[in-house]
Each structure stands twice: as structure tokens, then as C-alpha cells.
PDB file of C-alpha atoms in Angstrom:
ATOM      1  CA  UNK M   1     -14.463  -8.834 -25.191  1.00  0.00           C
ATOM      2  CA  UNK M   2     -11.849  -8.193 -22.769  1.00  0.00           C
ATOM      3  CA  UNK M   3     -11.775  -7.112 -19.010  1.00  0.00           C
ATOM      4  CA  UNK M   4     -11.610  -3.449 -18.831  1.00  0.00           C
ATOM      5  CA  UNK M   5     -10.640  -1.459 -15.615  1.00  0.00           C
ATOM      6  CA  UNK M   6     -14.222   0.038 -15.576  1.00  0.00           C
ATOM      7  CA  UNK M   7     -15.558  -3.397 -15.492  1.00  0.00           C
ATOM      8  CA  UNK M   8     -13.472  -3.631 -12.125  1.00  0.00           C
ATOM      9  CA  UNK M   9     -14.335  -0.448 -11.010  1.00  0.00           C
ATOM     10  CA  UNK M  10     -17.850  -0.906 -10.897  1.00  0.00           C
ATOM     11  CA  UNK M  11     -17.813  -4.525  -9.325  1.00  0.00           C
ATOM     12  CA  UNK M  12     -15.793  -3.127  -6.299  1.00  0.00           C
ATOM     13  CA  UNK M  13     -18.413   0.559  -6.256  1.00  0.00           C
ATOM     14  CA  UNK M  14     -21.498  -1.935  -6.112  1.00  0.00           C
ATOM     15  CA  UNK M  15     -19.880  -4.130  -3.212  1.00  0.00           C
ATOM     16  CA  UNK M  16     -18.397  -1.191  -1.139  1.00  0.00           C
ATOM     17  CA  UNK M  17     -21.769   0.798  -1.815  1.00  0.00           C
ATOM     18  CA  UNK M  18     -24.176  -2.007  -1.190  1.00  0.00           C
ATOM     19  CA  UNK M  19     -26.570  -1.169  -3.913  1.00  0.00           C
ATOM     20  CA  UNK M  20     -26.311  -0.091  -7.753  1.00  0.00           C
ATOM     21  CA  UNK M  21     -27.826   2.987  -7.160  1.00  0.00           C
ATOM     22  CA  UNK M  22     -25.216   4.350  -4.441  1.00  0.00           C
ATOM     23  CA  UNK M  23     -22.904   3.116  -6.791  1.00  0.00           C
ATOM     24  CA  UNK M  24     -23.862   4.787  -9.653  1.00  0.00           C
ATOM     25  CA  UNK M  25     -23.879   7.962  -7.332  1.00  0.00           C
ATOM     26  CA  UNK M  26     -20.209   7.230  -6.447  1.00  0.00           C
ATOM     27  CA  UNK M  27     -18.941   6.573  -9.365  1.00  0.00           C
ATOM     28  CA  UNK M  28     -20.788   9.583 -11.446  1.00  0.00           C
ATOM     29  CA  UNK M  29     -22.882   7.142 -13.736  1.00  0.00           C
ATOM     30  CA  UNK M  30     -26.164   6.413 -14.479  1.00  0.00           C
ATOM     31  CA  UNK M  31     -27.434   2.895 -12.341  1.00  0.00           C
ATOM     32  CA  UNK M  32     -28.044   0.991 -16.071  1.00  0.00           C
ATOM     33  CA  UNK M  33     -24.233   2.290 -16.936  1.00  0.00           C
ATOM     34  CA  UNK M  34     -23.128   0.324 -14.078  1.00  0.00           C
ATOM     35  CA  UNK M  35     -25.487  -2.444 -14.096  1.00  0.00           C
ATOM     36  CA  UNK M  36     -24.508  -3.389 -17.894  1.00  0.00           C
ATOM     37  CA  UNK M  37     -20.871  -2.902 -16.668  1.00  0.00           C
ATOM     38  CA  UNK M  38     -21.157  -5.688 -14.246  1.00  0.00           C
ATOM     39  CA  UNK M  39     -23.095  -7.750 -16.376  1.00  0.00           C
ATOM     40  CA  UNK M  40     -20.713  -7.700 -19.106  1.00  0.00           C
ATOM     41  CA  UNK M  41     -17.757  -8.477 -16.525  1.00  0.00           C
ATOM     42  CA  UNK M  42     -19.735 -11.760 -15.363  1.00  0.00           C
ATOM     43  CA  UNK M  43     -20.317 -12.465 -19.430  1.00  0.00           C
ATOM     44  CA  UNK M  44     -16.766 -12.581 -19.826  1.00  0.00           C
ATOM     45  CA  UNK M  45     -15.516 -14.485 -17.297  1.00  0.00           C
ATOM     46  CA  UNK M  46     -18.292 -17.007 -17.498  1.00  0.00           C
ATOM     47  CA  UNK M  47     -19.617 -16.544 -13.452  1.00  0.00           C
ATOM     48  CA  UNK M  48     -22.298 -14.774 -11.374  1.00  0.00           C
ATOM     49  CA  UNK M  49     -20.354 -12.382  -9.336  1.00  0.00           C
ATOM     50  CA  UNK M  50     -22.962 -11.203  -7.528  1.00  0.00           C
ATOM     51  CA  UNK M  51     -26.128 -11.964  -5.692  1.00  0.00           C
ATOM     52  CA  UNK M  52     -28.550  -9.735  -6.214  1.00  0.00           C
ATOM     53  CA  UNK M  53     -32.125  -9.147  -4.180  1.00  0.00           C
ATOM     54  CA  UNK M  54     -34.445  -6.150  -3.806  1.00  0.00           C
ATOM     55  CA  UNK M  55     -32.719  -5.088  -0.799  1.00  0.00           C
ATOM     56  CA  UNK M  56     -28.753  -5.861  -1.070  1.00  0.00           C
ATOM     57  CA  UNK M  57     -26.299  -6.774  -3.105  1.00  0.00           C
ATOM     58  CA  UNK M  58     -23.394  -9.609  -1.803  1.00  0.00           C
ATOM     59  CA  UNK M  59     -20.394 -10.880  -3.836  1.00  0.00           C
ATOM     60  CA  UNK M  60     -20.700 -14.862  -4.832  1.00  0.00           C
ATOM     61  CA  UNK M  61     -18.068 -17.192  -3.648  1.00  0.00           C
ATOM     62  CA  UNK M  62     -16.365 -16.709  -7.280  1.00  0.00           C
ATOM     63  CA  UNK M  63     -17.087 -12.719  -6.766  1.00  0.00           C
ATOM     64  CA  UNK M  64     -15.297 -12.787  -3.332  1.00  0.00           C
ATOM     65  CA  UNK M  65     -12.236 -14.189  -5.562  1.00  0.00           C
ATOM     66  CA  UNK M  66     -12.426 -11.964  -8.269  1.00  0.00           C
ATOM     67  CA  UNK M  67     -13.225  -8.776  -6.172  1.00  0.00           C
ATOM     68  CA  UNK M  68      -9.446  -9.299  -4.281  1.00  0.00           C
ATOM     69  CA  UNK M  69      -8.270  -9.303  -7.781  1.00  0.00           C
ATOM     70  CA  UNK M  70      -9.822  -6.495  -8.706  1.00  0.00           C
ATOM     71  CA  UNK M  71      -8.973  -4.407  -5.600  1.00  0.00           C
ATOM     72  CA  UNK M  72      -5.176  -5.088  -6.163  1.00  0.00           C
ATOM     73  CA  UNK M  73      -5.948  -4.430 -10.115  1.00  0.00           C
ATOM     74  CA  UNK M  74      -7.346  -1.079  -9.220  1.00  0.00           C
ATOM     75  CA  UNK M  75      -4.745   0.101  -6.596  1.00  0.00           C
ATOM     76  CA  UNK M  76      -2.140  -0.605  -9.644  1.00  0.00           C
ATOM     77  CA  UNK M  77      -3.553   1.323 -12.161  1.00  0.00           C
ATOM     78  CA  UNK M  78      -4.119   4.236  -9.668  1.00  0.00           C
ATOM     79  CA  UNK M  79      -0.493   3.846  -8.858  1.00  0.00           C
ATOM     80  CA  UNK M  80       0.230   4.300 -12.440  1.00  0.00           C
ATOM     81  CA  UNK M  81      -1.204   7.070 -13.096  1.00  0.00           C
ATOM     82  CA  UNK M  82      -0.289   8.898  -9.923  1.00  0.00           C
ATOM     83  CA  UNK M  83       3.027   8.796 -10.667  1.00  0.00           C
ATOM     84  CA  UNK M  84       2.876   9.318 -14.044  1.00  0.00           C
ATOM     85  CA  UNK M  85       1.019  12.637 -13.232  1.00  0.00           C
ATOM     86  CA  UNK M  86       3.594  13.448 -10.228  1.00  0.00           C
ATOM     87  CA  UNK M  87       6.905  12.054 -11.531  1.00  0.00           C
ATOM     88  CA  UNK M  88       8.559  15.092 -11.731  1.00  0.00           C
ATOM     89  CA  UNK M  89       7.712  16.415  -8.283  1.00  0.00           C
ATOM     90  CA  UNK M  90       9.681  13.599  -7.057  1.00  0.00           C
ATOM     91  CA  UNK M  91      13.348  12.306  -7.604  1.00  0.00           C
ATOM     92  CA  UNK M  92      14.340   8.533  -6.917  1.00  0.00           C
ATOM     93  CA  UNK M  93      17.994   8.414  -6.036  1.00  0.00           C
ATOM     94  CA  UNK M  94      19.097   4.684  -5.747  1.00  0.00           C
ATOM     95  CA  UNK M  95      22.481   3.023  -4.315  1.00  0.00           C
ATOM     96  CA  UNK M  96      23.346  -0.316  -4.178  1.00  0.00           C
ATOM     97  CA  UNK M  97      24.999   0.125  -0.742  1.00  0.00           C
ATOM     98  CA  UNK M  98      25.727   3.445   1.196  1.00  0.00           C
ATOM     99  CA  UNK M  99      24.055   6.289  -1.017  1.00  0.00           C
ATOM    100  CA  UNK M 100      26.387   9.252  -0.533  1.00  0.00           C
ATOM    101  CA  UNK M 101      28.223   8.016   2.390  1.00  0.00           C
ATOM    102  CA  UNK M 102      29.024  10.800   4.383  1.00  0.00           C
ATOM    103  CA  UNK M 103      27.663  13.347   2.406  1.00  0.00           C
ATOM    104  CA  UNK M 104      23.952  11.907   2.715  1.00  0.00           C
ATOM    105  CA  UNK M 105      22.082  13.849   4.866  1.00  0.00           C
ATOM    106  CA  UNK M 106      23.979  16.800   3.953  1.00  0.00           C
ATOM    107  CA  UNK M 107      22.935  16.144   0.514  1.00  0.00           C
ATOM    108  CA  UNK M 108      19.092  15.809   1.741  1.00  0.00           C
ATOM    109  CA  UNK M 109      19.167  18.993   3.658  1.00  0.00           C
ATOM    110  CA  UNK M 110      20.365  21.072   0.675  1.00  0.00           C
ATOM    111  CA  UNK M 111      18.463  19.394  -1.602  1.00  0.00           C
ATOM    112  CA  UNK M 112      15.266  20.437   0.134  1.00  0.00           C
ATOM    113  CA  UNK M 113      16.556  23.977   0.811  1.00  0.00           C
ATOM    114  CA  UNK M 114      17.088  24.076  -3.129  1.00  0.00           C
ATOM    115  CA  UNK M 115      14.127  22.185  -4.469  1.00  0.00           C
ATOM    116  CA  UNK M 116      11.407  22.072  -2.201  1.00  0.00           C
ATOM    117  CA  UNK M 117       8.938  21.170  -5.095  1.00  0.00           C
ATOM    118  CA  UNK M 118      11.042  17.998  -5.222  1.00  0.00           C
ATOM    119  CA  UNK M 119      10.649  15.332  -2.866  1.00  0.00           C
ATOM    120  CA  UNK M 120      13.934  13.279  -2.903  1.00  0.00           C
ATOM    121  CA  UNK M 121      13.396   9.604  -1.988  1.00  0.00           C
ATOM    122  CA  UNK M 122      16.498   7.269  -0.868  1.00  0.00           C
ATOM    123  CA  UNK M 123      16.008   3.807  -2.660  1.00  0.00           C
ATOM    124  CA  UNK M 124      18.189   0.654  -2.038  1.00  0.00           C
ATOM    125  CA  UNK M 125      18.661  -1.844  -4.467  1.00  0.00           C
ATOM    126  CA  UNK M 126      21.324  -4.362  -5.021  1.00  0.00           C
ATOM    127  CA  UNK M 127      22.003  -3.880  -8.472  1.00  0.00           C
ATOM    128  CA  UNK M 128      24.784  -3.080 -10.457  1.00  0.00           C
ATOM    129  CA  UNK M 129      22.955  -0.024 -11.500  1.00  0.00           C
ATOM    130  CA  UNK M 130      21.217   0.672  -8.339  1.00  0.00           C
ATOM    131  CA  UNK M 131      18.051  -0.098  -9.179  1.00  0.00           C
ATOM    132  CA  UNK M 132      18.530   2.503 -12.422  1.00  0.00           C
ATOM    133  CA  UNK M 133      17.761  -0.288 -14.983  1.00  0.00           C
ATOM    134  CA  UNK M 134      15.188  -1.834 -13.403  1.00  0.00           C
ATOM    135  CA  UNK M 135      12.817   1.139 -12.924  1.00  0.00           C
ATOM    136  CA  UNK M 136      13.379   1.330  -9.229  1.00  0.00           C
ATOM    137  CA  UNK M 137      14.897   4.960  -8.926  1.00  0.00           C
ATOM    138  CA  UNK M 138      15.204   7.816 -11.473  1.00  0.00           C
ATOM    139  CA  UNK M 139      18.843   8.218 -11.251  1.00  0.00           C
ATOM    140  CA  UNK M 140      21.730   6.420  -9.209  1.00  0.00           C
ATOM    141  CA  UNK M 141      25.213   6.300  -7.231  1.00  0.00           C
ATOM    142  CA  UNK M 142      27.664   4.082  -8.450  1.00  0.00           C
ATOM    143  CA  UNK M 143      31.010   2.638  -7.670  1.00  0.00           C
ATOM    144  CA  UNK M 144      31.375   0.334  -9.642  1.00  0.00           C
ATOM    145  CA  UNK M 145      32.180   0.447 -13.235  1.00  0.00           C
ATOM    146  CA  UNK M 146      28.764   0.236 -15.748  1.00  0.00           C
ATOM    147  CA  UNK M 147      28.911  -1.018 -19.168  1.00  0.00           C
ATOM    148  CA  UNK M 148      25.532  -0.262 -20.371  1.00  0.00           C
ATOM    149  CA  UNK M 149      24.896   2.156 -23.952  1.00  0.00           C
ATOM    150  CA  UNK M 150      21.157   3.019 -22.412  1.00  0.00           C
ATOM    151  CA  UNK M 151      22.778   4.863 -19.627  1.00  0.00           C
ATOM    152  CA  UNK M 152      24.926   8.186 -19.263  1.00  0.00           C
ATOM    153  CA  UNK M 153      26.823   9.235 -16.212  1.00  0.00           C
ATOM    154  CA  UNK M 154      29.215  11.599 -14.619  1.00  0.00           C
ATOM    155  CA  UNK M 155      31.787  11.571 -11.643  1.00  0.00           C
ATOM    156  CA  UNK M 156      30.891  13.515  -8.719  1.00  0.00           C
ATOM    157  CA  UNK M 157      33.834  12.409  -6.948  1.00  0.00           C
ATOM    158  CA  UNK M 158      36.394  10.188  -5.168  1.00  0.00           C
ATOM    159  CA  UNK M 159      36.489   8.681  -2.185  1.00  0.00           C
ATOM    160  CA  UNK M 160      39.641   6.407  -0.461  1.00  0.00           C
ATOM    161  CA  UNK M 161      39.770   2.969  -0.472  1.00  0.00           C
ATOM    162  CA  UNK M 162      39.185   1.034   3.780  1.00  0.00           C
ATOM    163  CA  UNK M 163      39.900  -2.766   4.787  1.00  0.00           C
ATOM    164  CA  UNK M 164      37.192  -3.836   6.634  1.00  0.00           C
ATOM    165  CA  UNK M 165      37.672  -6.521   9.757  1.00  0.00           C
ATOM    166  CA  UNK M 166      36.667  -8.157  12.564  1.00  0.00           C
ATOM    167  CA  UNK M 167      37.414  -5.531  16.213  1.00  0.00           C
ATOM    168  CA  UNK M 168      39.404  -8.666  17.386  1.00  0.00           C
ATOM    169  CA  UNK M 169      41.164  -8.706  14.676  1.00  0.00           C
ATOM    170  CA  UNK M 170      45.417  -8.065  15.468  1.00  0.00           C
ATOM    171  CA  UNK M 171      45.266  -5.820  12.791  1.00  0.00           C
ATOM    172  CA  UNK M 172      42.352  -3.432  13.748  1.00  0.00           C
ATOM    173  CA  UNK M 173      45.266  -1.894  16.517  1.00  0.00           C
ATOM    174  CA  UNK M 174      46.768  -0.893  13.241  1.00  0.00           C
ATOM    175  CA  UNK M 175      46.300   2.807  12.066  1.00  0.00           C
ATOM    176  CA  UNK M 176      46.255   2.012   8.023  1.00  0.00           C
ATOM    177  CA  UNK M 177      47.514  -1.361   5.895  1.00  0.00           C
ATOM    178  CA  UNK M 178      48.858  -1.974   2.628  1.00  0.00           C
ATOM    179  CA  UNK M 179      47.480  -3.860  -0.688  1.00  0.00           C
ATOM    180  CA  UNK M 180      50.189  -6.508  -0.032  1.00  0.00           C
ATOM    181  CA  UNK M 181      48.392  -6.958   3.727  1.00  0.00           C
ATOM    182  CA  UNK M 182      45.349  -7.384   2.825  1.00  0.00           C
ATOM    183  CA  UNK M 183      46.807 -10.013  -0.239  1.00  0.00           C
ATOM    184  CA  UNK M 184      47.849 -11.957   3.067  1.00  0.00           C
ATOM    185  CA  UNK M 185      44.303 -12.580   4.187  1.00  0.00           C
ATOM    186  CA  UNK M 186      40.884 -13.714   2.740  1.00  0.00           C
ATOM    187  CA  UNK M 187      39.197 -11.363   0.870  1.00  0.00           C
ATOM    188  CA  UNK M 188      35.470 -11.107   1.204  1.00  0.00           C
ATOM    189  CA  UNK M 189      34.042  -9.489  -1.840  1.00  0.00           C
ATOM    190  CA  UNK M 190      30.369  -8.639  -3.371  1.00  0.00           C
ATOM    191  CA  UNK M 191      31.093  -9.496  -7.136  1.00  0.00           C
ATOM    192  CA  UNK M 192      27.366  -8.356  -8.005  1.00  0.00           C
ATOM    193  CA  UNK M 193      27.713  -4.699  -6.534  1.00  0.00           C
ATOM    194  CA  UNK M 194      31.430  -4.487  -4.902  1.00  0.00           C
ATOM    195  CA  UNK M 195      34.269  -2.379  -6.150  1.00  0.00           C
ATOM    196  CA  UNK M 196      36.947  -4.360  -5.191  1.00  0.00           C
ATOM    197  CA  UNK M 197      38.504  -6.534  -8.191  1.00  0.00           C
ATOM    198  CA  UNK M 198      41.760  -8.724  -8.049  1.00  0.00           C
ATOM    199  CA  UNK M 199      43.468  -5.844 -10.614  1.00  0.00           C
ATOM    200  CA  UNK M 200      44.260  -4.257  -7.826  1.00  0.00           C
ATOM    201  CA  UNK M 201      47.666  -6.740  -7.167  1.00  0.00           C
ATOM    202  CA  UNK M 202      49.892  -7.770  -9.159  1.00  0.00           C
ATOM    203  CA  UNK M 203      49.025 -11.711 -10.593  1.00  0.00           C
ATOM    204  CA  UNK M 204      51.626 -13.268  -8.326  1.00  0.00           C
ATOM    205  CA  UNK M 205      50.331 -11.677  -4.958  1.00  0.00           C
ATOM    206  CA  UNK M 206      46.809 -11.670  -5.122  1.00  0.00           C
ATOM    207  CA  UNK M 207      44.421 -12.810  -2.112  1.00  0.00           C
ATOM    208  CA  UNK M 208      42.237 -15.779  -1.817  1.00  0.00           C
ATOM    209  CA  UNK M 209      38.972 -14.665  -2.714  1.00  0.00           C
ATOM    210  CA  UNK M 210      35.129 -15.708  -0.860  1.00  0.00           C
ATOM    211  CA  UNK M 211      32.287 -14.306  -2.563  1.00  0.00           C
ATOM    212  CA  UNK M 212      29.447 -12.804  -0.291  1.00  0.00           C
ATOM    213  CA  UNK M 213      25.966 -12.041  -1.147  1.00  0.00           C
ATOM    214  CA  UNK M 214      24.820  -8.250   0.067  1.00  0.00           C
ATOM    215  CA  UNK M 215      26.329  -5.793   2.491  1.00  0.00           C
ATOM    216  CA  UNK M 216      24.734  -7.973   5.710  1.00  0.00           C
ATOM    217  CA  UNK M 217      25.842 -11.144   4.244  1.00  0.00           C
ATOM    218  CA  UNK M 218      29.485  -8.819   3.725  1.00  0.00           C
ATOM    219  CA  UNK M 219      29.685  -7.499   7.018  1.00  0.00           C
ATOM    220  CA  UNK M 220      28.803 -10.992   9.095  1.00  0.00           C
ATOM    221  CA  UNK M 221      31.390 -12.869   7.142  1.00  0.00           C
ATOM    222  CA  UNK M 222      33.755 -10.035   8.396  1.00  0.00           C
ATOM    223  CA  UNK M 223      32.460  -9.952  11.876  1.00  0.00           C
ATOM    224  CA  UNK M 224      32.628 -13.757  12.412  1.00  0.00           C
ATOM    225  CA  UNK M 225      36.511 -13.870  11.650  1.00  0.00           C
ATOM    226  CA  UNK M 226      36.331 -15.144   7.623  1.00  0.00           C
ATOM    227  CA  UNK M 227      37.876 -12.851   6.215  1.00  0.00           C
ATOM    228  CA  UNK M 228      38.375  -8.889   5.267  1.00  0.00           C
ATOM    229  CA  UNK M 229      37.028  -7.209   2.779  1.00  0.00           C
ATOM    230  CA  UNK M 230      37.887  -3.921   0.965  1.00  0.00           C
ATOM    231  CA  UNK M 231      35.404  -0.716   0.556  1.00  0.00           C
ATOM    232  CA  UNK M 232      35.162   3.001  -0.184  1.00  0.00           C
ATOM    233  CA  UNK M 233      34.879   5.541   3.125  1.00  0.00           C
ATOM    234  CA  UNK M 234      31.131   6.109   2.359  1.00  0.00           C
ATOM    235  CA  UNK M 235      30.557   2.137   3.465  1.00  0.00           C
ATOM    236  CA  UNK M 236      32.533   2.829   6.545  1.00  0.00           C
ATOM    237  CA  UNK M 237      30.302   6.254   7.283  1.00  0.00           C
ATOM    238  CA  UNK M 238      26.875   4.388   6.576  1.00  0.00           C
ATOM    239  CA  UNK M 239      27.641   0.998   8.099  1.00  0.00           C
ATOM    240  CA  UNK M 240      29.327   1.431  11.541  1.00  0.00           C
ATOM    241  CA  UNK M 241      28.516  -2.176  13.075  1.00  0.00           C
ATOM    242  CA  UNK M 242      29.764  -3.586  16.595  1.00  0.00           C
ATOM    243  CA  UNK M 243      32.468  -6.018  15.869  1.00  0.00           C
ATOM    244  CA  UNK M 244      33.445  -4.577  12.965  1.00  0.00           C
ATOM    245  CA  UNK M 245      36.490  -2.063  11.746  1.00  0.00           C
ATOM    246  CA  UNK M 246      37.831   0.280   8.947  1.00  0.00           C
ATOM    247  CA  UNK M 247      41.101   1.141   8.536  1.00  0.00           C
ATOM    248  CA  UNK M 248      42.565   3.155   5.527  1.00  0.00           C
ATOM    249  CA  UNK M 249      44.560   1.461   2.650  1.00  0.00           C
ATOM    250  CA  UNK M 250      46.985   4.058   1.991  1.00  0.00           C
ATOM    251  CA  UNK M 251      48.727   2.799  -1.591  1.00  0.00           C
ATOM    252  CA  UNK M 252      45.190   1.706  -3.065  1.00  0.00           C
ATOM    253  CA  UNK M 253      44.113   3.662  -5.782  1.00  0.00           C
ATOM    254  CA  UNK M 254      40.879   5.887  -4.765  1.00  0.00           C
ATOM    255  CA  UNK M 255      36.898   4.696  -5.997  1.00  0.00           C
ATOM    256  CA  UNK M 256      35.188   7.156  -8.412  1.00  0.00           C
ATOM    257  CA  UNK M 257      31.847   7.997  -7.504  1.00  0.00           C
ATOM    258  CA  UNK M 258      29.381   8.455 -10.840  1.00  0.00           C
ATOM    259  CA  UNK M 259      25.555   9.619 -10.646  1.00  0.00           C
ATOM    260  CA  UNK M 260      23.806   7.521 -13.520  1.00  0.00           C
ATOM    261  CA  UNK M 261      20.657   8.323 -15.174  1.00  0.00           C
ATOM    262  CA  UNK M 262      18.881   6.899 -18.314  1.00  0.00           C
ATOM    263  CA  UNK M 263      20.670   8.538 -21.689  1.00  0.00           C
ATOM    264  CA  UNK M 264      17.239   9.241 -23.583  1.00  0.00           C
ATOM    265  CA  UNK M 265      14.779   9.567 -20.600  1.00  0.00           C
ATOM    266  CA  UNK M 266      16.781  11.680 -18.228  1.00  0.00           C
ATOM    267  CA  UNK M 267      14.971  12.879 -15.048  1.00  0.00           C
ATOM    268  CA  UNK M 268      14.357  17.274 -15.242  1.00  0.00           C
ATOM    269  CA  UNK M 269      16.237  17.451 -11.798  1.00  0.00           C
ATOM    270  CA  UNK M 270      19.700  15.321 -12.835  1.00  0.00           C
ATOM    271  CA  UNK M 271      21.903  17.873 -13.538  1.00  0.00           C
ATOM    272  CA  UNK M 272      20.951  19.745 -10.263  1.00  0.00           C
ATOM    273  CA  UNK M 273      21.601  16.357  -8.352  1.00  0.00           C
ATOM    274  CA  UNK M 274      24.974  16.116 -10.067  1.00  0.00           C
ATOM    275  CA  UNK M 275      25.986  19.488  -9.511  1.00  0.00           C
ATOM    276  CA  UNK M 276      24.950  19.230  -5.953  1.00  0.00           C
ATOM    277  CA  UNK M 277      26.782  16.059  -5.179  1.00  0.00           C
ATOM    278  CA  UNK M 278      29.956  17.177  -7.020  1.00  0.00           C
ATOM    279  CA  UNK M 279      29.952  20.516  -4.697  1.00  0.00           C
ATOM    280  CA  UNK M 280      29.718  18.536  -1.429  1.00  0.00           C
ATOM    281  CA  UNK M 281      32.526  15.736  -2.749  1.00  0.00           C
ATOM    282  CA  UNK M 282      35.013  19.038  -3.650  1.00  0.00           C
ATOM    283  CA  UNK M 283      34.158  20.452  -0.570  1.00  0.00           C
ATOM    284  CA  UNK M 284      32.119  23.323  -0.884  1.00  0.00           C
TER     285      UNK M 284
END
């Protein structure tokens, strides 16, 4: 026989209650329901879980141990099924590093003017995919090119490429730079999440490359003088840091912006996120 979740549920009801009666009146059942429930839990793992008198029940040393398993057991499975039940009330957008840049909280405010039955949720996660593949989020902002069959996407939009560098830097007086300044320096990139890839220069005149870990990690390296590092406007909207400045790259080639969701398990509310999010990104 294997531990069942009712097993659980009526060790934690007999503790929390104090007695297998109040338990039985918690949980709905009859006392001998939840007696042979907690006997057949303490069968199968082989220890007394409980100490039992005619006044008051109290866990065993092993029952102390087993009842925090059980607890965290329980919460899970409630978890589970909560969201299973709600899932649709509720959209998970993820982003690897600056959501919809400067279009966030716009995006937030319509969105709850246009679904209020929806409760949108924010969710970082530094993943290629946002999160998307690992069951974090429901559907994701990209920048960075995804090669994965289980997913299907769309552009929203564009957005200009930014060097990012240190305020004391002699280039931050500068209005915008070049590809072939920035090939001068040491270039800081995030080769897990980033959007910056040495195709951008020619193979003669490419930078000298550091790789960095996440955006903090990105923009300390920047701030402390190692390097600069290239970025789409949203990262200079969402991560304004003392120390640290954007400045335009005029001849780089602009970042396309894709929403990604799963291809067979698509979320009810994705095509009203991407329609959303391409109207804000044109302008509208």
C-alpha cells in the first residue's frame, strides 16, 4: 500500500484538532474513517505517529517528522488544484529581463481595463524562454531568437538598439555611438538571455567579448569600468541605475520583440495579450 494524500490529511486534522472526534468533525468523516486512516499511514511507514490517551492526542518524535512532511505535502497538492481550477482567471507573462520596457505599466493598466476577470502577473526568469518552458509563466517576451518546435510566437514589435556604460565614462558626454565604437571597447554580454551577438560586425572588427551572468551581474561589470555592453531601449526604461548610461547606437540594426506561448497548450487570453502589446509598440 502506498501513502495517499488522505492518509496525510487526517494525520495533520487529528494533530491540529487534538482528538479523533473533532477531527472527524473537520474533516466530514466518521471518527473510525479517520482512525483506520491513520492507522494504515503508521502500517506503511513502519512507526507510531502518534500517542494516543483518553484525553489527547500528541505526535511521536517520528510523527513530529513526518507531520512537517505532510504539511508541505498538503499545501502542494492544494496548490495544484487551485490553479488548475483558476488557471484561466489568471495570465503569467514572463521576461527574462525588462518585460515590456516602456510599455509595462501601460500594458497593465489596459490590460485590467480590458480583462478584469484576468489577473495579469509579471514573472522574471532568466531563461531563454522566460520562464515559458519551464512552467513558470503562461506566455513570454522575448528578444532573443528561440529555436524550440513546442513553441509558437509572434512579433509585437521593435525596439532600437543602446550601449550601455559607466557615467564616468568619456563617452557617456556623447549623444549616440557607432557599431565600430563600441568594437573599440569590451563588450559585456549575457550569452544565456542577451541579444547582442558578434554578427553584428564584420569578422575583422569585432570587440573583445566578457561574458556576464544576469542583468545585476551585467550592469555592475558596466558600472565598475569593465566594459560596455549593448541592449534594447526597454533595458534602458526598466533599469535606470546610478553610475550607469544609455546612449543610442544609431547604425545597429533594431531588436524584434516576440510574445511566445506553448504551440499545443496555448493560454485562452494570448491573442488578446499579443494584440494588446502590438497596439502599444505601433503606437496606438
Amino acid at each position: 500500500m502506498d501513502v495517499e494524500l488522505r492518509h496525510l490529511r487526517c494525520l495533520v486534522a487529528v494533530v491540529d484538532a487534538g482528538t479523533f472526534t473533532d477531527a472527524a468533525l473537520d474533516l466530514g468523516l466518521s471518527q473510525a474513517a479517520v482512525s483506520r486512516n491513520v492507522a494504515a499511514l503508521e502500517r506503511i511507514l513502519g512507526v507510531r505517529l502518534l500517542h494516543r490517551t483518553s484525553r489527547e492526542v500528541a505526535p511521536t518524535t517520528a510523527g513530529v517528522q513526518v507531520l512537517a512532511r505532510a504539511r508541505h505535502l498538503l499545501a502542494g497538492a492544494d496548490d495544484l488544484v487551485r490553479e488548475a481550477v483558476s488557471g484561466h482567471t489568471r495570465l503569467r507573462m514572463g521576461h527574462a529581463w525588462s518585460a515590456m520596457g516602456r510599455h509595462t505599466a501601460r500594458f497593465q493598466r489596459r490590460w485590467a481595463e480590458r480583462y478584469p476577470d484576468i489577473d495579469l502577473q509579471l514573472v522574471r526568469a532568466n531563461a531563454p524562454t522566460g520562464g515559458l518552458v519551464e512552467g513558470l509563466c503562461d506566455i513570454a517576451v522575448v528578444r532573443a531568437p528561440v529555436d524550440d518546435r513546442r513553441l509558437e510566437g509572434a512579433v509585437v514589435g521593435h525596439e532600437r538598439r543602446y550601449c550601455a556604460l559607466a557615467a564616468d565614462d568619456p563617452w557617456a558626454r556623447r549623444r549616440s555611438l557607432t557599431l565600430a565604437h563600441v568594437a573599440e571597447r569590451v563588450l559585456l554580454v549575457d550569452r544565456r538571455t542577451g541579444t547582442t551577438t558578434l554578427d553584428l560586425w564584420p569578422q575583422d572588427r569585432r570587440p573583445e567579448v566578457e561574458h556576464t551572468g544576469d542583468i545585476d551581474d551585467w550592469l555592475s561589470a558596466i558600472t565598475a569600468g569593465r566594459g560596455v555592453g549593448m541592449t534594447p531601449e526597454s533595458t534602458a526604461t526598466q533599469y535606470r541605475r546610478d553610475g550607469v548610461v544609455f546612449r543610442l547606437v544609431r547604425d545597429a540594426p533594431s531588436v524584434p520583440v516576440r510574445l511566445l506561448w506553448r504551440r499545443h497548450d496555448p493560454h485562452p487570453a494570448t491573442h488578446g495579450a499579443v494584440a494588446l502589446l502590438t497596439e502599444l509598440y505601433r503606437g496606438r
